[in-house]
């Protein structure tokens, strides 16, 4: 298993392009199943999660051609309606392929999804929503079999604005009979990107980006090219990494509106930030100030940025209070930060971080994607050498993170391990 080796204490400076969004690419790649033809996608990040999705699409019978960030998916001859168990277990977002297969074939068989261990992560909202669309669900020896003759438009009021459930309902309803209305829908920019892509194919989706989304079933879709939005979490992560080292950065190919809660908190902690047309300039102070954060569904502060931000605050002046409202098990990186000298306590949903002068490098282990990124933040600021084990979690979601950080002046490299 590979590790990152980081020699910390270097100020990061320079200019970097943000990659395409992981969380938009995955549902958009799933959406190509609905187009019974060829979809060309641009700006797909070359990371493990998009590779797993490609493998599943190929297993289903799609022809996939890849050239860097461009992927051409021909879904005309899909001949399977099952998601293989071993791939299903590798990441949670495989569950949205179920909505797309249902939308196209009215049938799918899959097992419970895997992914980062950051809490219970049930799929009850997905399954209840499928039932409301007239889909019959049977659970048999660990498998879920969904079937119906017709998907019928329905009013679905989500108990929680789940991103994945909102995406699954959209995908399952594109060809439905009549109108589907999702209330308390997730409003994340990735939902808007999915809806924009599907509408370009010929779907009829209104209201994406608000909490009420209306999908009017259509009879067919058409071939398109689509460029996926920039990754707002990667953008936020790079800003925090630079801020933690008192550096400065011009981040290009970013939509600053998508990361305004992150920008606001970085400003509160003392960073000077200029928002340009499709780039952001950040200049960090010598010492950051403590800030409090509470994670919330969009447009609140994203849970995916909680660990990275908290890690940045371990060397800020004062005490920061972090409240994690979305996932119940998202502080598993904190014991690792403590091994590097961070002063943190956890009580339920709350983490209290008292800034220390410096962290010190040691060997730590990443426990999940964003928790792993938090350890990279810590390694960049720490005195001495940090070894981060199990970085395959980090490689799932960040494209060429080591290369990007090297470009900014960091000393980081991958050590292939036992
Ligand atoms: C997506 C993102 C993930 C992000 C999360 C919240 C992708 C590929 N992943 O994950 O990076 O952290 O949104 O912004 O886009 N829940 C249920 N029942 C369900 C579904 C969800 O109880 O059926 C709960 C979850 O356990 C969690 C909360 O709802 O506590 C949010 O989950 P959800 O918005 O569905 O996240 P994901 O779509 O899994």
mmCIF file of N, CA and C in Angstrom, residues 114-181:
data_model
loop_
_atom_site.group_PDB
_atom_site.id
_atom_site.type_symbol
_atom_site.label_atom_id
_atom_site.label_comp_id
_atom_site.label_asym_id
_atom_site.label_seq_id
_atom_site.Cartn_x
_atom_site.Cartn_y
_atom_site.Cartn_z
ATOM 1 N N UNK A 114 -20.425 0.225 -0.731
ATOM 2 C CA UNK A 114 -19.330 0.396 0.233
ATOM 3 C C UNK A 114 -18.931 1.855 0.319
ATOM 4 N N UNK A 115 -17.634 2.117 0.315
ATOM 5 C CA UNK A 115 -17.153 3.500 0.357
ATOM 6 C C UNK A 115 -16.461 3.801 1.650
ATOM 7 N N UNK A 116 -16.176 5.083 1.878
ATOM 8 C CA UNK A 116 -15.457 5.497 3.080
ATOM 9 C C UNK A 116 -16.291 5.192 4.322
ATOM 10 N N UNK A 117 -15.614 4.747 5.364
ATOM 11 C CA UNK A 117 -16.322 4.441 6.601
ATOM 12 C C UNK A 117 -16.451 5.711 7.451
ATOM 13 N N UNK A 118 -17.447 6.522 7.134
ATOM 14 C CA UNK A 118 -17.600 7.772 7.875
ATOM 15 C C UNK A 118 -18.958 7.833 8.562
ATOM 16 N N UNK A 119 -19.536 6.668 8.787
ATOM 17 C CA UNK A 119 -20.838 6.641 9.454
ATOM 18 C C UNK A 119 -21.689 5.554 8.840
ATOM 19 N N UNK A 120 -22.913 5.433 9.316
ATOM 20 C CA UNK A 120 -23.780 4.328 8.902
ATOM 21 C C UNK A 120 -24.094 4.366 7.400
ATOM 22 N N UNK A 121 -24.318 5.541 6.861
ATOM 23 C CA UNK A 121 -24.605 5.743 5.441
ATOM 24 C C UNK A 121 -25.635 4.760 4.868
ATOM 25 N N UNK A 122 -26.835 4.760 5.415
ATOM 26 C CA UNK A 122 -27.863 3.862 4.884
ATOM 27 C C UNK A 122 -28.366 4.338 3.517
ATOM 28 N N UNK A 123 -29.163 3.490 2.847
ATOM 29 C CA UNK A 123 -29.746 3.921 1.566
ATOM 30 C C UNK A 123 -31.272 3.872 1.624
ATOM 31 N N UNK A 124 -31.803 3.987 2.874
ATOM 32 C CA UNK A 124 -33.261 3.906 3.033
ATOM 33 C C UNK A 124 -33.997 4.976 2.217
ATOM 34 N N UNK A 125 -33.444 6.186 2.145
ATOM 35 C CA UNK A 125 -34.143 7.254 1.411
ATOM 36 C C UNK A 125 -34.198 6.942 -0.089
ATOM 37 N N UNK A 126 -33.136 6.312 -0.581
ATOM 38 C CA UNK A 126 -33.117 5.920 -2.003
ATOM 39 C C UNK A 126 -34.231 4.894 -2.256
ATOM 40 N N UNK A 127 -34.260 3.861 -1.385
ATOM 41 C CA UNK A 127 -35.197 2.757 -1.621
ATOM 42 C C UNK A 127 -36.646 3.198 -1.435
ATOM 43 N N UNK A 128 -36.884 4.036 -0.398
ATOM 44 C CA UNK A 128 -38.263 4.531 -0.194
ATOM 45 C C UNK A 128 -38.717 5.355 -1.397
ATOM 46 N N UNK A 129 -37.786 6.138 -1.944
ATOM 47 C CA UNK A 129 -38.142 6.971 -3.102
ATOM 48 C C UNK A 129 -38.447 6.096 -4.313
ATOM 49 N N UNK A 130 -37.650 5.035 -4.512
ATOM 50 C CA UNK A 130 -37.932 4.117 -5.623
ATOM 51 C C UNK A 130 -39.343 3.538 -5.474
ATOM 52 N N UNK A 131 -39.698 3.171 -4.223
ATOM 53 C CA UNK A 131 -41.046 2.592 -3.998
ATOM 54 C C UNK A 131 -42.123 3.580 -4.420
ATOM 55 N N UNK A 132 -41.906 4.874 -4.075
ATOM 56 C CA UNK A 132 -42.915 5.886 -4.436
ATOM 57 C C UNK A 132 -43.055 6.014 -5.947
ATOM 58 N N UNK A 133 -41.993 5.655 -6.686
ATOM 59 C CA UNK A 133 -42.066 5.725 -8.156
ATOM 60 C C UNK A 133 -42.690 4.454 -8.743
ATOM 61 N N UNK A 134 -43.229 3.624 -7.865
ATOM 62 C CA UNK A 134 -43.923 2.407 -8.329
ATOM 63 C C UNK A 134 -42.999 1.222 -8.526
ATOM 64 N N UNK A 135 -41.791 1.321 -7.971
ATOM 65 C CA UNK A 135 -40.816 0.232 -8.161
ATOM 66 C C UNK A 135 -40.926 -0.754 -7.002
ATOM 67 N N UNK A 136 -40.950 -2.008 -7.354
ATOM 68 C CA UNK A 136 -41.071 -3.065 -6.357
ATOM 69 C C UNK A 136 -39.662 -3.462 -5.894
ATOM 70 N N UNK A 137 -39.483 -3.555 -4.553
ATOM 71 C CA UNK A 137 -38.133 -3.844 -4.056
ATOM 72 C C UNK A 137 -38.137 -5.104 -3.213
ATOM 73 N N UNK A 138 -37.220 -6.004 -3.557
ATOM 74 C CA UNK A 138 -37.085 -7.246 -2.779
ATOM 75 C C UNK A 138 -35.657 -7.333 -2.294
ATOM 76 N N UNK A 139 -35.471 -7.694 -1.041
ATOM 77 C CA UNK A 139 -34.109 -7.880 -0.540
ATOM 78 C C UNK A 139 -33.904 -9.359 -0.318
ATOM 79 N N UNK A 140 -32.900 -9.910 -1.001
ATOM 80 C CA UNK A 140 -32.658 -11.370 -0.933
ATOM 81 C C UNK A 140 -31.190 -11.621 -0.732
ATOM 82 N N UNK A 141 -30.832 -12.339 0.281
ATOM 83 C CA UNK A 141 -29.452 -12.712 0.627
ATOM 84 C C UNK A 141 -28.425 -11.632 0.284
ATOM 85 N N UNK A 142 -28.652 -10.454 0.854
ATOM 86 C CA UNK A 142 -27.692 -9.366 0.698
ATOM 87 C C UNK A 142 -27.846 -8.577 -0.599
ATOM 88 N N UNK A 143 -28.727 -9.038 -1.486
ATOM 89 C CA UNK A 143 -28.941 -8.323 -2.744
ATOM 90 C C UNK A 143 -30.268 -7.570 -2.727
ATOM 91 N N UNK A 144 -30.304 -6.484 -3.460
ATOM 92 C CA UNK A 144 -31.547 -5.726 -3.580
ATOM 93 C C UNK A 144 -31.983 -5.836 -5.038
ATOM 94 N N UNK A 145 -33.207 -6.312 -5.229
ATOM 95 C CA UNK A 145 -33.707 -6.442 -6.601
ATOM 96 C C UNK A 145 -34.872 -5.463 -6.769
ATOM 97 N N UNK A 146 -34.739 -4.552 -7.723
ATOM 98 C CA UNK A 146 -35.786 -3.546 -7.973
ATOM 99 C C UNK A 146 -36.358 -3.808 -9.356
ATOM 100 N N UNK A 147 -37.680 -3.776 -9.432
ATOM 101 C CA UNK A 147 -38.346 -4.094 -10.710
ATOM 102 C C UNK A 147 -39.695 -3.396 -10.798
ATOM 103 N N UNK A 148 -40.105 -3.070 -12.009
ATOM 104 C CA UNK A 148 -41.490 -2.599 -12.214
ATOM 105 C C UNK A 148 -41.798 -2.664 -13.703
ATOM 106 N N UNK A 149 -43.081 -2.511 -14.047
ATOM 107 C CA UNK A 149 -43.427 -2.462 -15.475
ATOM 108 C C UNK A 149 -43.246 -1.060 -16.000
ATOM 109 N N UNK A 150 -43.615 -0.093 -15.132
ATOM 110 C CA UNK A 150 -43.556 1.310 -15.547
ATOM 111 C C UNK A 150 -43.115 2.144 -14.374
ATOM 112 N N UNK A 151 -42.237 3.106 -14.596
ATOM 113 C CA UNK A 151 -41.929 4.044 -13.513
ATOM 114 C C UNK A 151 -42.946 5.177 -13.623
ATOM 115 N N UNK A 152 -43.636 5.423 -12.498
ATOM 116 C CA UNK A 152 -44.704 6.439 -12.551
ATOM 117 C C UNK A 152 -44.294 7.651 -11.741
ATOM 118 N N UNK A 153 -44.362 8.823 -12.334
ATOM 119 C CA UNK A 153 -44.026 10.073 -11.656
ATOM 120 C C UNK A 153 -44.773 10.182 -10.330
ATOM 121 N N UNK A 154 -44.122 10.753 -9.305
ATOM 122 C CA UNK A 154 -44.758 10.831 -7.975
ATOM 123 C C UNK A 154 -44.227 12.053 -7.236
ATOM 124 N N UNK A 155 -44.911 12.404 -6.138
ATOM 125 C CA UNK A 155 -44.402 13.465 -5.263
ATOM 126 C C UNK A 155 -43.559 12.800 -4.189
ATOM 127 N N UNK A 156 -42.312 13.199 -4.082
ATOM 128 C CA UNK A 156 -41.420 12.591 -3.096
ATOM 129 C C UNK A 156 -40.890 13.692 -2.186
ATOM 130 N N UNK A 157 -41.189 13.538 -0.900
ATOM 131 C CA UNK A 157 -40.743 14.537 0.071
ATOM 132 C C UNK A 157 -39.626 13.885 0.887
ATOM 133 N N UNK A 158 -38.388 14.291 0.668
ATOM 134 C CA UNK A 158 -37.266 13.638 1.365
ATOM 135 C C UNK A 158 -37.199 14.081 2.825
ATOM 136 N N UNK A 159 -36.964 13.148 3.727
ATOM 137 C CA UNK A 159 -36.816 13.487 5.151
ATOM 138 C C UNK A 159 -35.557 14.310 5.377
ATOM 139 N N UNK A 160 -34.558 14.074 4.529
ATOM 140 C CA UNK A 160 -33.288 14.795 4.624
ATOM 141 C C UNK A 160 -32.841 15.058 3.179
ATOM 142 N N UNK A 161 -32.253 16.239 2.905
ATOM 143 C CA UNK A 161 -31.868 16.514 1.507
ATOM 144 C C UNK A 161 -30.625 15.719 1.087
ATOM 145 N N UNK A 162 -30.791 14.419 0.950
ATOM 146 C CA UNK A 162 -29.671 13.531 0.589
ATOM 147 C C UNK A 162 -29.255 13.781 -0.866
ATOM 148 N N UNK A 163 -27.960 13.958 -1.046
ATOM 149 C CA UNK A 163 -27.421 14.215 -2.388
ATOM 150 C C UNK A 163 -27.658 12.980 -3.271
ATOM 151 N N UNK A 164 -27.226 11.827 -2.763
ATOM 152 C CA UNK A 164 -27.335 10.604 -3.561
ATOM 153 C C UNK A 164 -28.787 10.247 -3.866
ATOM 154 N N UNK A 165 -29.683 10.397 -2.883
ATOM 155 C CA UNK A 165 -31.089 10.042 -3.122
ATOM 156 C C UNK A 165 -31.689 10.987 -4.161
ATOM 157 N N UNK A 166 -31.365 12.284 -4.064
ATOM 158 C CA UNK A 166 -31.892 13.254 -5.050
ATOM 159 C C UNK A 166 -31.423 12.844 -6.454
ATOM 160 N N UNK A 167 -30.142 12.483 -6.577
ATOM 161 C CA UNK A 167 -29.603 12.088 -7.889
ATOM 162 C C UNK A 167 -30.281 10.817 -8.397
ATOM 163 N N UNK A 168 -30.474 9.859 -7.484
ATOM 164 C CA UNK A 168 -31.091 8.609 -7.898
ATOM 165 C C UNK A 168 -32.530 8.810 -8.378
ATOM 166 N N UNK A 169 -33.270 9.688 -7.687
ATOM 167 C CA UNK A 169 -34.661 9.940 -8.109
ATOM 168 C C UNK A 169 -34.661 10.591 -9.493
ATOM 169 N N UNK A 170 -33.759 11.562 -9.677
ATOM 170 C CA UNK A 170 -33.702 12.235 -10.994
ATOM 171 C C UNK A 170 -33.431 11.196 -12.085
ATOM 172 N N UNK A 171 -32.408 10.356 -11.855
ATOM 173 C CA UNK A 171 -32.012 9.379 -12.882
ATOM 174 C C UNK A 171 -33.140 8.391 -13.169
ATOM 175 N N UNK A 172 -33.824 7.961 -12.105
ATOM 176 C CA UNK A 172 -34.895 6.973 -12.300
ATOM 177 C C UNK A 172 -36.125 7.592 -12.970
ATOM 178 N N UNK A 173 -36.275 8.934 -12.881
ATOM 179 C CA UNK A 173 -37.520 9.568 -13.353
ATOM 180 C C UNK A 173 -37.431 10.175 -14.748
ATOM 181 N N UNK A 174 -36.241 10.200 -15.331
ATOM 182 C CA UNK A 174 -36.083 10.882 -16.620
ATOM 183 C C UNK A 174 -37.054 10.352 -17.678
ATOM 184 N N UNK A 175 -37.257 9.007 -17.707
ATOM 185 C CA UNK A 175 -38.180 8.395 -18.691
ATOM 186 C C UNK A 175 -39.527 8.009 -18.047
ATOM 187 N N UNK A 176 -39.790 8.510 -16.826
ATOM 188 C CA UNK A 176 -41.007 8.073 -16.132
ATOM 189 C C UNK A 176 -42.267 8.576 -16.841
ATOM 190 N N UNK A 177 -43.373 7.928 -16.499
ATOM 191 C CA UNK A 177 -44.659 8.392 -17.016
ATOM 192 C C UNK A 177 -45.109 9.537 -16.109
ATOM 193 N N UNK A 178 -45.300 10.730 -16.653
ATOM 194 C CA UNK A 178 -45.791 11.856 -15.854
ATOM 195 C C UNK A 178 -44.676 12.616 -15.161
ATOM 196 N N UNK A 179 -45.089 13.307 -14.080
ATOM 197 C CA UNK A 179 -44.198 14.271 -13.437
ATOM 198 C C UNK A 179 -43.769 13.774 -12.058
ATOM 199 N N UNK A 180 -42.470 13.906 -11.767
ATOM 200 C CA UNK A 180 -41.960 13.589 -10.429
ATOM 201 C C UNK A 180 -41.575 14.910 -9.774
ATOM 202 N N UNK A 181 -42.027 15.092 -8.535
ATOM 203 C CA UNK A 181 -41.645 16.324 -7.822
ATOM 204 C C UNK A 181 -40.889 15.922 -6.561
#
